[in-house]
XYZ file of C-alpha atoms in Angstrom:
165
model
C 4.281 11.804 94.357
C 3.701 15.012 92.014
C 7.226 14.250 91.409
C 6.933 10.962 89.780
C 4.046 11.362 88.027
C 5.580 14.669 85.537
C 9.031 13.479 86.114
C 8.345 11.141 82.450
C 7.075 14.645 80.752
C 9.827 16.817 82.449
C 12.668 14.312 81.073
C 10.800 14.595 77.258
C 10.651 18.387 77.455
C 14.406 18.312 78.624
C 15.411 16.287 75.553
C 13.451 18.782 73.014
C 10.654 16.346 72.368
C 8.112 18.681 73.370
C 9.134 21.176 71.212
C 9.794 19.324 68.175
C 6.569 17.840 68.367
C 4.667 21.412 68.295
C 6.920 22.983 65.375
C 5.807 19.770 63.614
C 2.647 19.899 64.422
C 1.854 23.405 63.723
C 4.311 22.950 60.246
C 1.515 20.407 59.170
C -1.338 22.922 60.537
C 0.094 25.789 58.927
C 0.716 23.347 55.511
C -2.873 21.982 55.267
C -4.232 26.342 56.019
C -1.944 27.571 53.597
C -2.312 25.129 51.166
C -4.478 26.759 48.560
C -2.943 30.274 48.660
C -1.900 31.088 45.395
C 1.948 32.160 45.352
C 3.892 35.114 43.517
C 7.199 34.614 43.449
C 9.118 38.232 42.816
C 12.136 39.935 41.809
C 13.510 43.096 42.081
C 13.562 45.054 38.727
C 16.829 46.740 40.638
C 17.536 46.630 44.692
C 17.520 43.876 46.742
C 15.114 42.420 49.673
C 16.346 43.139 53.441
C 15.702 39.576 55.435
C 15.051 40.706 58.661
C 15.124 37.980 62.186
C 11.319 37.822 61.831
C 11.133 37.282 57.903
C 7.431 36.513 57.472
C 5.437 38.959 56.921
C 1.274 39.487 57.130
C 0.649 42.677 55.367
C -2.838 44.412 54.858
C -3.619 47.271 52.983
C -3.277 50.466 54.331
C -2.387 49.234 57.669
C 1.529 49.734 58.986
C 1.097 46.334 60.671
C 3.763 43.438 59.764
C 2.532 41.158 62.063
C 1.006 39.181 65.105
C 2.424 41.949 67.174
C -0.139 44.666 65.523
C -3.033 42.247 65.289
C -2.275 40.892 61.818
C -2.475 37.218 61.449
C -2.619 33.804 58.627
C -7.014 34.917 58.688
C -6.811 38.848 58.461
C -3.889 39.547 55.832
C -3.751 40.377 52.153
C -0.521 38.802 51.647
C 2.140 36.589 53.435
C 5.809 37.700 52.417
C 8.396 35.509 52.575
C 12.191 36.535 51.243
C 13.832 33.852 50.216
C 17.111 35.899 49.258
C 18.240 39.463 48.511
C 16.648 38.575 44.934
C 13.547 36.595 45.121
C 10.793 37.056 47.565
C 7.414 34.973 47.988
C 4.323 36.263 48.427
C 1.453 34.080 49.387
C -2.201 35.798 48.800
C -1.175 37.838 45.438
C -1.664 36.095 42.742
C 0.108 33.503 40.641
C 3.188 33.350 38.748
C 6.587 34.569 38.427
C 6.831 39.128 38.447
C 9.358 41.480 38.560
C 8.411 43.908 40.958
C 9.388 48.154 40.989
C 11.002 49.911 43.543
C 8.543 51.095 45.635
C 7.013 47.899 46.179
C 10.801 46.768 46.819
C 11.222 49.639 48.938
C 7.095 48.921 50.699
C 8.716 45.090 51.897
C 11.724 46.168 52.718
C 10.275 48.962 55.376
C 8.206 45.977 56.805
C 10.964 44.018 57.604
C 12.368 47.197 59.277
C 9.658 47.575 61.340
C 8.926 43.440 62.028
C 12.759 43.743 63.380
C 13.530 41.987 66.668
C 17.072 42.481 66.873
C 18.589 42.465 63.457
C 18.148 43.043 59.807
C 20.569 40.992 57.502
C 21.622 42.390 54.262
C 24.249 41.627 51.984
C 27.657 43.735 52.016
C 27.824 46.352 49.597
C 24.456 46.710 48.352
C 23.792 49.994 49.418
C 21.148 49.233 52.134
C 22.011 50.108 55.440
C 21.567 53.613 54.960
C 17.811 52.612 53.506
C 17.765 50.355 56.878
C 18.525 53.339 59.056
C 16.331 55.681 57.427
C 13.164 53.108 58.289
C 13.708 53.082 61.652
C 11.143 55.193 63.990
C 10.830 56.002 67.082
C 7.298 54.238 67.112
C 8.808 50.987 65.523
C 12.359 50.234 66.543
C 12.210 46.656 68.341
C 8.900 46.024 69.859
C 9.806 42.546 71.081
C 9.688 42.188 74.778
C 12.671 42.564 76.271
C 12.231 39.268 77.637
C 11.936 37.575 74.539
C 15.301 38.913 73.185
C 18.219 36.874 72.481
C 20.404 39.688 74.887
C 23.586 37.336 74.762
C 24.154 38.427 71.181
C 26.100 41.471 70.272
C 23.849 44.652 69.246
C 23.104 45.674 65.713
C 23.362 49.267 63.333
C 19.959 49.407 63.948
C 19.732 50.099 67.635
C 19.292 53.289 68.484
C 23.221 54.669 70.607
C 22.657 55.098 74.131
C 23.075 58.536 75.378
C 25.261 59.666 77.706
């Protein structure tokens, strides 16, 4: 009897309907919370942005944080950064307009995406960044995702660390 009575939800969640209906629902949520943030867009006076496979990040002052996973979230951040390319980044939460932005504050996102790393940091061939990619790994950061949540069929990246022998 249990049977019959989910088997209506089980088929929907089989066919995706589920999901799509929370990653639309929590696009509109996120829409209507976010919607009077004022926006920076910014680009690099020289460098380029890293795009890591968790690209948004919360940030907050003088905390190492990048994310959910170290307690920041949407209420507690100072900005929301969002690359967009190896060029232009957004940053929701730091003022209007259009900047260019220095190095180090190049250099500040691009060690957050290092650390906000599940599996893989993208960057474009030949501009000089791996070795920048390398260097931001730590022992305390490299891939905090659960192992669980890891997407183990795909091949492994620079940035994880050799096994030893």
């Amino acid at each position: 009897m249990a049977e019959d009575l989910i088997s209506g939800v089980a088929a929907q969640m089989d066919r995706g309907v589920y999901f799509r209906v929370t990653v639309v629902e929590r696009f509109r949520r996120f829409s209507r919370m976010l919607a009077h943030e004022p926006v920076r867009l910014c680009r690099p006076a020289s460098g380029e942005f890293l795009i890591g496979d968790v690209p948004t990040l919360a940030l907050r002052d003088g905390q190492l944080g990048t994310g959910p996973q170290d307690g920041l979230g949407l209420g507690n951040r100072d900005e929301l950064v969002l690359p967009l390319g190896p060029r232009l980044t957004a940053v929701l939460g730091a003022g209007h307009g259009y900047t260019t932005i220095g190095a180090d504050e190049v250099d500040r996102y691009n060690i957050a995406q290092v650390r906000a790393v599940a599996d893989y940091v993208y960057l474009r061939p030949g501009s000089g960044l791996e070795t920048f990619a390398r260097s931001a790994v730590t022992s305390v950061w490299p891939n905090r995702i659960p192992d669980r949540l890891r997407q183990g069929d795909l091949p492994a990246t620079f940035l994880r660390q050799p096994a030893t022998p």
